[in-house]
Coordinates of N, CA and C in Angstrom, one line a residue:
G23 N 0.8 -1.2 0.1 CA 0.0 -0.2 0.1 C 0.8 1.2 0.1
A24 N 0.2 2.5 0.1 CA 0.7 3.7 0.3 C 0.3 4.7 1.0
G25 N 1.1 5.5 1.5 CA 0.6 6.8 2.5 C 0.7 8.1 1.8
T26 N 0.1 9.0 2.3 CA 0.0 10.4 2.0 C -0.4 10.2 0.4
V27 N -1.5 9.5 0.3 CA -2.1 9.5 -1.0 C -3.2 10.5 -1.1
L28 N -3.0 11.5 -2.3 CA -3.9 12.7 -2.3 C -4.7 12.9 -3.4
T29 N -4.4 11.8 -4.6 CA -5.4 12.0 -5.7 C -5.7 10.7 -6.1
T30 N -6.9 10.6 -6.9 CA -7.3 9.4 -7.5 C -6.4 8.8 -8.5
K31 N -5.6 9.7 -9.2 CA -4.3 9.1 -9.8 C -3.5 8.2 -9.2
D32 N -3.0 8.9 -8.0 CA -2.2 8.2 -7.0 C -2.9 6.9 -6.8
V33 N -4.0 6.8 -6.4 CA -4.9 5.7 -6.2 C -4.5 4.6 -7.0
E34 N -4.6 5.2 -8.4 CA -4.7 4.1 -9.6 C -3.3 3.5 -9.7
A35 N -2.3 4.7 -9.5 CA -1.1 4.1 -9.5 C -0.6 3.1 -8.5
V36 N -1.1 3.2 -7.5 CA -0.8 2.2 -6.4 C -1.6 1.0 -6.6
A37 N -2.8 1.0 -7.2 CA -3.6 -0.3 -7.6 C -2.7 -1.0 -8.6
D38 N -2.1 -0.2 -9.8 CA -1.3 -0.7 -10.8 C -0.1 -1.4 -10.4
A39 N 0.5 -1.0 -9.3 CA 1.8 -1.6 -8.6 C 1.3 -2.7 -7.9
G40 N -0.1 -3.3 -7.4 CA -0.2 -4.2 -6.8 C -0.5 -3.9 -5.3
G41 N -0.9 -2.9 -4.7 CA -0.9 -2.2 -3.6 C -2.5 -2.6 -3.2
T42 N -2.7 -2.9 -1.9 CA -4.1 -3.1 -1.5 C -4.6 -2.2 -0.3
L43 N -3.8 -1.1 0.2 CA -4.1 -0.2 1.0 C -3.6 1.3 0.8
I44 N -4.6 2.1 1.0 CA -4.3 3.5 0.8 C -4.5 4.6 1.9
V45 N -3.6 5.3 2.4 CA -3.6 5.8 3.6 C -3.5 7.3 3.2
S46 N -4.3 8.3 3.7 CA -4.3 9.6 3.3 C -4.1 10.5 4.6
P47 N -3.7 11.9 4.5 CA -3.7 12.7 5.6 C -5.0 13.5 5.7
N48 N -5.8 13.2 4.8 CA -7.2 14.2 4.6 C -8.3 13.1 4.2
T49 N -9.4 13.8 4.3 CA -10.8 13.3 4.0 C -11.1 13.7 2.6
N50 N -10.6 13.0 1.4 CA -11.0 13.2 0.0 C -11.9 12.4 -0.2
V51 N -13.2 12.8 -0.3 CA -14.1 11.5 -0.7 C -13.9 11.0 -2.2
E52 N -13.3 11.8 -3.0 CA -13.1 11.1 -4.6 C -12.1 9.9 -4.1
V53 N -11.1 10.2 -3.3 CA -9.9 9.4 -3.3 C -10.4 8.1 -2.6
I54 N -11.2 8.3 -1.5 CA -12.0 7.2 -0.7 C -12.7 6.3 -1.8
R55 N -13.7 6.8 -2.6 CA -14.5 6.1 -3.5 C -13.7 5.4 -4.5
R56 N -12.7 6.1 -4.9 CA -11.9 5.3 -6.0 C -11.0 4.3 -5.5
T57 N -10.8 4.2 -4.2 CA -10.0 3.3 -3.5 C -10.9 2.0 -3.2
V58 N -12.0 2.4 -2.9 CA -12.9 1.2 -2.7 C -13.4 0.7 -4.1
E59 N -13.7 1.3 -5.0 CA -14.1 0.9 -6.5 C -12.9 0.0 -6.8
L60 N -11.8 0.2 -6.5 CA -10.8 -0.7 -7.0 C -10.2 -2.0 -6.2
G61 N -11.1 -2.0 -5.0 CA -11.1 -3.1 -4.2 C -10.0 -2.8 -3.2
M62 N -9.4 -2.0 -2.8 CA -8.3 -1.8 -1.8 C -9.0 -1.1 -0.5
I63 N -8.2 -1.1 0.6 CA -8.6 -0.6 1.8 C -8.3 0.8 1.9
S64 N -9.3 1.5 2.5 CA -9.1 3.1 2.6 C -9.0 3.4 4.0
A65 N -8.2 4.2 4.4 CA -7.8 4.8 5.8 C -7.6 6.5 5.7
P66 N -8.6 7.0 5.4 CA -8.2 8.6 5.3 C -8.1 9.3 6.6
G67 N -7.2 10.4 6.7 CA -7.2 11.3 7.9 C -8.5 11.8 8.3
F68 N -8.5 12.4 9.5 CA -9.8 13.4 9.8 C -9.2 13.8 11.2
Q69 N -10.0 15.0 11.4 CA -9.7 15.7 12.7 C -11.2 16.1 13.4
T70 N -12.2 16.2 12.5 CA -13.6 16.4 12.9 C -14.5 15.5 13.0
P71 N -15.3 15.4 13.5 CA -16.8 14.5 13.2 C -17.3 14.5 11.9
S72 N -17.3 15.8 11.2 CA -17.8 16.0 10.2 C -17.0 15.1 9.0
E73 N -15.7 15.4 9.3 CA -14.5 14.7 8.2 C -14.9 13.3 8.4
A74 N -14.8 12.7 9.7 CA -15.0 11.2 10.1 C -16.3 10.6 9.2
F75 N -17.5 11.3 9.4 CA -18.7 10.7 8.7 C -18.6 10.9 7.3
S76 N -18.0 12.0 6.8 CA -17.9 12.1 5.3 C -17.0 10.9 5.0
A77 N -16.1 10.4 5.5 CA -15.1 9.5 5.1 C -15.8 8.3 5.1
L78 N -16.6 7.9 6.2 CA -17.5 6.7 6.3 C -18.3 6.5 5.3
E79 N -19.1 7.6 5.0 CA -20.2 7.7 4.2 C -19.5 7.3 2.7
A80 N -18.3 7.8 2.3 CA -17.7 7.4 1.2 C -17.3 5.9 1.0
G81 N -17.2 5.4 2.2 CA -16.6 4.0 1.9 C -15.4 3.5 2.8
A82 N -14.9 4.6 3.6 CA -13.7 4.2 4.4 C -13.9 3.1 5.3
H83 N -12.9 2.2 5.1 CA -12.8 1.1 6.1 C -12.3 1.4 7.5
A84 N -11.4 2.4 7.7 CA -10.7 2.8 8.9 C -10.7 4.3 8.7
L85 N -10.6 4.9 10.0 CA -10.0 6.4 9.9 C -8.8 6.6 10.7
K86 N -8.2 7.5 10.2 CA -6.9 7.8 10.9 C -6.9 9.3 11.4
Q87 N -6.7 9.2 12.8 CA -6.7 10.6 13.2 C -5.5 11.2 13.3
F88 N -5.3 12.4 12.3 CA -4.1 12.8 12.1 C -4.1 14.3 12.0
P89 N -3.1 14.9 12.8 CA -2.1 14.5 13.7 C -2.5 14.1 15.0
A90 N -2.1 13.1 15.5 CA -2.4 12.8 16.9 C -1.6 13.2 18.0
V91 N -1.5 14.6 18.4 CA -0.7 15.1 19.1 C -1.6 16.2 19.8
G92 N -1.1 16.8 21.0 CA -1.5 17.6 21.8 C -2.9 17.2 22.4
S93 N -3.8 18.0 22.2 CA -5.2 17.3 23.0 C -6.1 16.6 22.0
A94 N -5.4 15.9 21.0 CA -6.4 15.0 19.9 C -6.8 13.9 20.6
A95 N -6.3 13.3 21.7 CA -7.2 12.3 22.5 C -8.3 12.6 23.0
A96 N -8.2 13.7 23.7 CA -9.6 14.4 24.1 C -10.8 14.6 23.0
I97 N -10.2 15.2 21.8 CA -11.1 15.4 20.7 C -11.5 14.1 20.3
L98 N -10.6 13.0 20.0 CA -11.1 11.7 19.8 C -12.1 11.2 20.8
K99 N -12.1 11.6 21.9 CA -13.2 10.9 22.9 C -14.4 11.3 22.6
G100 N -14.5 12.4 22.2 CA -16.1 13.1 21.9 C -16.3 12.5 20.6
T101 N -15.4 12.4 19.4 CA -15.7 11.8 18.2 C -16.2 10.4 18.2
M102 N -15.3 9.6 19.1 CA -15.6 8.2 19.4 C -17.3 7.9 19.9
A103 N -17.6 9.1 20.6 CA -19.1 8.9 21.0 C -20.3 8.8 20.1
V104 N -19.8 9.5 19.0 CA -21.1 9.7 17.9 C -20.8 8.8 16.7
L105 N -19.6 8.3 16.6 CA -19.2 7.1 15.6 C -19.9 6.1 15.5
P106 N -20.2 5.4 14.6 CA -20.9 4.0 14.5 C -20.0 3.0 15.3
K107 N -20.7 2.3 16.4 CA -19.9 1.4 17.0 C -19.1 0.4 16.1
G108 N -18.0 0.2 16.4 CA -17.1 -0.6 15.7 C -16.2 -0.1 14.7
T109 N -16.4 1.3 14.7 CA -15.6 2.0 13.7 C -14.1 1.8 14.0
L110 N -13.0 1.5 13.2 CA -11.8 1.3 13.5 C -11.0 2.8 13.2
V111 N -10.6 3.3 14.2 CA -10.0 4.4 14.7 C -8.4 4.2 14.8
L112 N -7.5 4.9 13.6 CA -5.9 4.6 14.2 C -5.5 6.2 14.7
A113 N -4.8 6.2 15.5 CA -4.1 7.3 15.7 C -2.5 7.5 15.2
V114 N -2.3 8.7 14.5 CA -1.1 8.6 13.6 C -0.7 9.9 13.8
G115 N 0.7 10.1 13.9 CA 1.5 11.6 14.0 C 1.7 11.8 15.4
G116 N 3.0 11.8 15.9 CA 3.4 11.8 17.2 C 3.4 10.4 18.3
I117 N 3.0 9.6 17.7 CA 3.0 8.5 18.4 C 4.3 7.8 18.5
K118 N 4.9 7.6 19.9 CA 6.6 7.1 19.9 C 6.5 5.9 20.8
N119 N 5.5 6.0 21.9 CA 6.0 4.8 22.8 C 4.5 4.6 23.4
L120 N 4.6 3.8 24.4 CA 3.4 3.4 25.4 C 2.6 4.6 26.0
E121 N 3.5 5.7 26.2 CA 2.9 6.8 27.0 C 2.2 7.7 26.1
T122 N 2.7 7.6 24.6 CA 1.7 8.3 23.7 C 0.8 7.6 23.1
M123 N 0.9 6.5 23.4 CA -0.3 5.4 22.7 C -1.4 5.6 23.8
S124 N -1.2 5.4 25.1 CA -2.2 5.2 26.1 C -3.5 6.1 25.9
P125 N -3.2 7.3 26.1 CA -4.5 8.3 26.0 C -5.4 8.0 24.8
F126 N -4.9 7.5 23.5 CA -5.5 7.2 22.4 C -6.4 5.7 22.7
W127 N -5.6 4.8 23.1 CA -6.2 3.6 23.4 C -7.3 3.7 24.4
A128 N -7.3 4.5 25.3 CA -8.2 4.7 26.4 C -9.3 5.2 25.8
V129 N -9.4 6.0 25.1 CA -10.6 6.6 24.5 C -11.2 5.9 23.1
G130 N -10.6 4.8 22.7 CA -11.0 4.2 21.4 C -10.4 3.7 20.3
A131 N -9.1 4.3 20.0 CA -8.2 4.2 19.0 C -7.7 2.8 19.1
R132 N -7.7 2.1 18.0 CA -7.4 0.4 18.1 C -6.3 0.1 17.2
G133 N -5.3 1.2 16.8 CA -4.4 1.1 15.9 C -3.4 2.5 15.8
F134 N -2.1 2.3 15.5 CA -1.3 3.4 15.4 C -0.7 3.4 14.0
G135 N -0.2 4.5 13.7 CA 0.5 4.7 12.4 C 2.0 5.2 13.1
L136 N 2.9 4.6 12.6 CA 4.1 4.8 13.3 C 5.3 5.5 12.2
G137 N 6.0 6.4 12.5 CA 7.0 7.0 11.4 C 8.4 6.9 12.3
S138 N 8.7 7.9 12.5 CA 10.1 8.2 13.0 C 10.4 7.3 14.3
A139 N 9.4 7.1 14.9 CA 9.5 5.9 16.2 C 10.0 4.7 15.9
L140 N 9.7 4.5 14.6 CA 10.1 3.1 14.3 C 11.3 3.1 13.1
Y141 N 11.5 4.2 12.4 CA 12.4 4.1 11.3 C 12.8 5.7 11.1
K142 N 14.2 5.8 11.0 CA 14.5 7.1 10.4 C 15.5 6.7 9.3
A143 N 15.7 7.6 8.5 CA 16.7 7.4 7.4 C 18.2 7.1 8.0
G144 N 18.8 6.1 7.5 CA 20.1 5.5 7.8 C 20.2 4.8 9.0
M145 N 19.0 4.7 9.7 CA 19.2 3.6 10.8 C 19.4 2.4 10.6
A146 N 20.3 1.9 11.4 CA 20.5 0.2 11.3 C 19.5 -0.8 11.5
T147 N 19.5 -1.6 10.7 CA 18.5 -2.6 10.8 C 18.3 -3.1 12.2
A148 N 19.0 -3.4 12.9 CA 19.0 -3.9 14.2 C 18.2 -2.9 15.0
Q149 N 18.5 -1.6 14.8 CA 17.8 -0.6 15.6 C 16.2 -0.7 15.3
V150 N 16.0 -0.8 13.9 CA 14.6 -0.9 13.5 C 13.6 -2.0 14.0
E151 N 14.6 -3.3 14.1 CA 13.9 -4.4 14.8 C 13.7 -3.9 16.2
A152 N 14.7 -3.4 16.9 CA 14.3 -3.1 18.5 C 13.3 -2.2 18.6
N153 N 13.0 -1.3 17.6 CA 12.0 -0.3 17.7 C 10.7 -0.9 17.5
A154 N 10.7 -1.8 16.8 CA 9.4 -2.5 16.1 C 9.0 -3.4 17.5
K155 N 10.0 -4.0 18.0 CA 9.7 -4.9 19.1 C 9.0 -4.1 20.2
A156 N 9.9 -3.1 20.6 CA 9.3 -2.2 21.6 C 7.7 -1.6 21.5
L157 N 7.6 -1.3 20.2 CA 6.3 -0.8 19.8 C 5.2 -1.7 20.1
A158 N 5.5 -3.0 19.6 CA 4.5 -4.1 19.6 C 4.3 -4.5 21.1
K159 N 5.3 -4.3 21.8 CA 5.1 -4.8 23.4 C 4.2 -3.6 24.0
A160 N 4.6 -2.4 23.3 CA 3.5 -1.2 24.1 C 2.1 -1.6 23.6
V161 N 1.9 -2.2 22.4 CA 0.4 -2.7 22.1 C -0.3 -3.6 22.7
T162 N 0.8 -4.7 23.3 CA 0.5 -5.9 23.8 C 0.2 -5.4 25.4
T163 N 0.7 -4.5 25.9 CA 0.7 -4.1 27.2 C -0.9 -3.3 27.1
L164 N -0.9 -2.5 26.2 CA -2.5 -1.6 26.3 C -3.4 -2.7 26.2
K165 N -3.3 -3.7 25.4 CA -4.4 -4.7 25.3 C -4.7 -5.5 26.7
K166 N -3.7 -5.8 27.5 CA -3.7 -6.3 28.8 C -4.3 -5.4 29.7
Q167 N -3.6 -4.1 29.9 CA -4.1 -3.4 30.8 C -5.6 -2.8 30.7
M168 N -5.8 -2.4 29.4 CA -7.2 -1.7 29.0 C -8.2 -2.5 28.1
G169 N -7.8 -3.5 27.7 CA -8.5 -4.4 26.8 C -8.6 -4.0 25.5
S170 N -9.2 -4.4 24.7 CA -9.0 -4.1 23.1 C -10.5 -3.9 22.5
K171 N -11.6 -4.1 23.4 CA -12.7 -4.0 22.5 C -13.2 -2.6 22.0
L172 N -13.9 -2.3 21.1 CA -14.1 -0.8 20.7 C -15.2 -0.4 21.5

């Protein structure tokens, strides 16, 4: 799949390359609809309930709260209260460890997008592996401490 997909042309290029996942930083209903038409998974970004509902109505499979920094967990709590039960929400942007994951998990996020916490240009493979293990352990800890139900 691909991230930061902004246009339907980008969606088609990913499909042509064999991709199955489209992640976007925004809620572009044309991108979402084209993704779904091509049989791929759509995870657009949102910040407001209006954006979240527009994305779901266009066929999004999951929602990406982006960026997930500052007071975003408090905002997500309110949004989760009105979203359809079972909506998969991912927190993306600024997620680094258990401490930054916990507030989002507590209010209903059930996945995370990881960037520089996982990999930075030039990083040794062993470090990427260590980072991945630490982040996976953080999610396992969240599931044990707080449960995994939506």
